[in-house]
PDB file of C-alpha atoms in Angstrom:
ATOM      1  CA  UNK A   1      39.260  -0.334  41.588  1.00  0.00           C
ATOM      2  CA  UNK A   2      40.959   1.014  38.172  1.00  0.00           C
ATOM      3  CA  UNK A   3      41.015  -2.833  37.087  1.00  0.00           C
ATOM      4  CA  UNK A   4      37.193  -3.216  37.485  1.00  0.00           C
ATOM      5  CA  UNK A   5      36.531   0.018  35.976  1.00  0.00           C
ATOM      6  CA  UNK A   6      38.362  -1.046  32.643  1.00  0.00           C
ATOM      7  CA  UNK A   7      37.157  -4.567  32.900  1.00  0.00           C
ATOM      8  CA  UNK A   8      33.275  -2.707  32.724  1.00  0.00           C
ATOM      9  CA  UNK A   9      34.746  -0.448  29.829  1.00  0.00           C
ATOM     10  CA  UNK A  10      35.958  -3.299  27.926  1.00  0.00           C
ATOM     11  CA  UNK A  11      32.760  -5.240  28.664  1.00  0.00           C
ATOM     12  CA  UNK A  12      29.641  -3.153  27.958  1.00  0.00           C
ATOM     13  CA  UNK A  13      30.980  -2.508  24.759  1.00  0.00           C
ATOM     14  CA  UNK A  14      31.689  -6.051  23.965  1.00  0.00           C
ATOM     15  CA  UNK A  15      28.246  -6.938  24.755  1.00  0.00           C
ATOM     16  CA  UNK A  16      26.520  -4.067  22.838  1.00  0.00           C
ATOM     17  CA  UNK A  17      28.794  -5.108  20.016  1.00  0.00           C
ATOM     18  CA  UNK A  18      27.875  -8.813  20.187  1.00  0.00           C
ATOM     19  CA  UNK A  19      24.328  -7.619  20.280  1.00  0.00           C
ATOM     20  CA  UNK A  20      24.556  -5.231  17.428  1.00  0.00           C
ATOM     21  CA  UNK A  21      25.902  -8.093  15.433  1.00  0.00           C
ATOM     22  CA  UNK A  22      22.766 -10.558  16.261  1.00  0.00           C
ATOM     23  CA  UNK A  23      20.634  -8.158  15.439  1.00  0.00           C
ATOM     24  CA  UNK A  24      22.044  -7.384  12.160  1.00  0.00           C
ATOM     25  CA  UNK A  25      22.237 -11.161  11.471  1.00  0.00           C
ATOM     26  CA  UNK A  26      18.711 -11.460  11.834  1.00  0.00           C
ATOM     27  CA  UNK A  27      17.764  -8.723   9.933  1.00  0.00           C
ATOM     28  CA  UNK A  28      19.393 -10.337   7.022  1.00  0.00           C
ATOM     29  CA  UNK A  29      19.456 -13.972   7.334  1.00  0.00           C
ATOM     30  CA  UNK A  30      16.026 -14.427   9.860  1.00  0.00           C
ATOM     31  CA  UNK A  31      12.792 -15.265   8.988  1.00  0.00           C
ATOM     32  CA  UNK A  32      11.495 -12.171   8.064  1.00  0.00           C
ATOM     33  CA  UNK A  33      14.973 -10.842   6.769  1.00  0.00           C
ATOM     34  CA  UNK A  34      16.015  -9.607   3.553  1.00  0.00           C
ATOM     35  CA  UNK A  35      16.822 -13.108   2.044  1.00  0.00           C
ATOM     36  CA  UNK A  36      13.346 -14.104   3.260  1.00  0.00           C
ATOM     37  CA  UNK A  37      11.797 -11.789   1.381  1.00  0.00           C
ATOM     38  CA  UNK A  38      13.857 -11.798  -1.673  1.00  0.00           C
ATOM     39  CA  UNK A  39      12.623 -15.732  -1.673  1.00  0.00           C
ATOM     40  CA  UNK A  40       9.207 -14.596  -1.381  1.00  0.00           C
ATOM     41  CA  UNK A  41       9.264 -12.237  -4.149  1.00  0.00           C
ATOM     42  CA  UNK A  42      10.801 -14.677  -6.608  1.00  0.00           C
ATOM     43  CA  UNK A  43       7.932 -17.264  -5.205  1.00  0.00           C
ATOM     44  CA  UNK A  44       5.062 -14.381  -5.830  1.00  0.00           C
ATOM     45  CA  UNK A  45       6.729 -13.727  -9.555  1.00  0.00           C
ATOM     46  CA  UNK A  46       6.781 -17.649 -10.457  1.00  0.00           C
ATOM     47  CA  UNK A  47       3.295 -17.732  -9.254  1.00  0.00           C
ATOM     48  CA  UNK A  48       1.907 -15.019 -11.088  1.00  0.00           C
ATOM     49  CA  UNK A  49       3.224 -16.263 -14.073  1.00  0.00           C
ATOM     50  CA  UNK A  50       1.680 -20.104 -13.890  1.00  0.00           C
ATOM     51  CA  UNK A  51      -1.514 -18.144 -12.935  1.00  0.00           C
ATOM     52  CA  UNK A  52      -1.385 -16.709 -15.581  1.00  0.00           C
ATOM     53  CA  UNK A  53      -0.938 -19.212 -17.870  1.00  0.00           C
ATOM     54  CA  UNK A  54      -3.263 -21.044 -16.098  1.00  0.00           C
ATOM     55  CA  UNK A  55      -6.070 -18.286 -16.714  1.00  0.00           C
ATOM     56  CA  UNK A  56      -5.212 -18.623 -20.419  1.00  0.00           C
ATOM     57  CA  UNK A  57      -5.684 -22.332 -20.363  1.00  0.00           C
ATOM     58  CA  UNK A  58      -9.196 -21.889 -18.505  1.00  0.00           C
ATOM     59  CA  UNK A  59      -9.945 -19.086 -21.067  1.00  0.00           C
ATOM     60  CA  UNK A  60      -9.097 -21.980 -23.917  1.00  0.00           C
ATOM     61  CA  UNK A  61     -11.190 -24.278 -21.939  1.00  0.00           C
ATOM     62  CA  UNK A  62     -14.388 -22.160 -22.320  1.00  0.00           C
ATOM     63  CA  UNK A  63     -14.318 -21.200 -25.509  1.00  0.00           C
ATOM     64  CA  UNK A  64     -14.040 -25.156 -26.369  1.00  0.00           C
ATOM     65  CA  UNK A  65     -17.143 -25.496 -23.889  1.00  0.00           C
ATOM     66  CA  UNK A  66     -19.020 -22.957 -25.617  1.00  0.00           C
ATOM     67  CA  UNK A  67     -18.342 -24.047 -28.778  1.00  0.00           C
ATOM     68  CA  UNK A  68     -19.711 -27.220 -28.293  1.00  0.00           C
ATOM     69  CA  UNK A  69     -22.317 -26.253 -26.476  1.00  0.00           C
ATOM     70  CA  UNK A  70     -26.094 -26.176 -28.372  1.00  0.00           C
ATOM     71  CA  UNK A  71     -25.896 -22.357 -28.878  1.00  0.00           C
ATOM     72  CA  UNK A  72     -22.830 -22.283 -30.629  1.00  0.00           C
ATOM     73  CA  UNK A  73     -22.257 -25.301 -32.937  1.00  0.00           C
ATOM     74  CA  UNK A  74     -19.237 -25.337 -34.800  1.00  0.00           C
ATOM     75  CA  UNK A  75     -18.741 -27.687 -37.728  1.00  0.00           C
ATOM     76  CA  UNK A  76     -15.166 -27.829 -37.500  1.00  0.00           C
ATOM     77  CA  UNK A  77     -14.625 -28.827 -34.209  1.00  0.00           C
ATOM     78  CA  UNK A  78     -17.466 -31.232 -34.170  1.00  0.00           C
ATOM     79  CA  UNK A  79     -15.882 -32.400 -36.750  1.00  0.00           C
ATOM     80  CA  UNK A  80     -12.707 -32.987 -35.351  1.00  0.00           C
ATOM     81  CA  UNK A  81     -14.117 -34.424 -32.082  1.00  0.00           C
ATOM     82  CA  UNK A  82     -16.144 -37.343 -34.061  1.00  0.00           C
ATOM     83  CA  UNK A  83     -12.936 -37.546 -36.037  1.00  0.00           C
ATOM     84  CA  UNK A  84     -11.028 -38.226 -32.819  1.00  0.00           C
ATOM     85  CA  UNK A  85     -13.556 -40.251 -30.437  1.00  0.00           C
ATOM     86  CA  UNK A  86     -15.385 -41.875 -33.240  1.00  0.00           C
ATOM     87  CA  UNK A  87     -12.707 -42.897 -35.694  1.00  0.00           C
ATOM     88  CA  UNK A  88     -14.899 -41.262 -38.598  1.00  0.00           C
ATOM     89  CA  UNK A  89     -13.309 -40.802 -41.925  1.00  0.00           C
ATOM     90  CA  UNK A  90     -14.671 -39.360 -45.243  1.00  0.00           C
ATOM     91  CA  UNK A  91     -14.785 -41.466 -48.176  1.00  0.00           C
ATOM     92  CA  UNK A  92     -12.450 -39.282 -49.941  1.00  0.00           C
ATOM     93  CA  UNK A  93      -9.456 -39.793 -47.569  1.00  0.00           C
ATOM     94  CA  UNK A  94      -6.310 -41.368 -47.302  1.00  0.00           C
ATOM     95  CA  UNK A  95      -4.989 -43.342 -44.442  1.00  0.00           C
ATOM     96  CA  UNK A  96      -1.536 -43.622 -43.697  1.00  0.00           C
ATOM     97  CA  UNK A  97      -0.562 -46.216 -41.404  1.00  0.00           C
TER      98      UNK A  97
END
């Protein structure tokens, strides 16, 4: 009887030590543990920072739109833009091959 006392001593701790230990390993390593989220952080930062570039690029975007647009006529850029699709050039310039 002393035997199976100690073997139940020895045991119940064992287990509750073994279970501890999963525990802890999932609070660090599972899918919601600490690695998880320091991956989702770093995935929330780089996307905050291509949106905003992105917003900068669709701010660009619109002021080109409304520039060419027929309430806002700029000379420059229409300019530019016949330039470019066209293949205009002024009579006073120089083309370098």
């Amino acid at each position: 009887m002393a035997r199976s006392a100690s073997l139940t001593g020895l045991v119940l701790p064992l287990a509750l030590l073994l279970i501890g230990a999963y525990f802890t390993f999932t609070a660090v390593q599972g899918n919601y543990g600490l690695f998880q989220r320091i991956q989702i952080s770093a995935e929330a930062d780089r996307l905050e920072t291509q949106l905003a570039a992105l917003e900068t690029e669709v701010a660009r975007m619109e002021l080109l739109t409304r520039r060419l647009s027929d309430d806002y006529l700029d000379l420059d850029l229409l300019d530019e833009q016949a330039r470019d699709v066209l293949g205009y050039v002024r009579a006073d310039e120089i083309i370098l091959p």
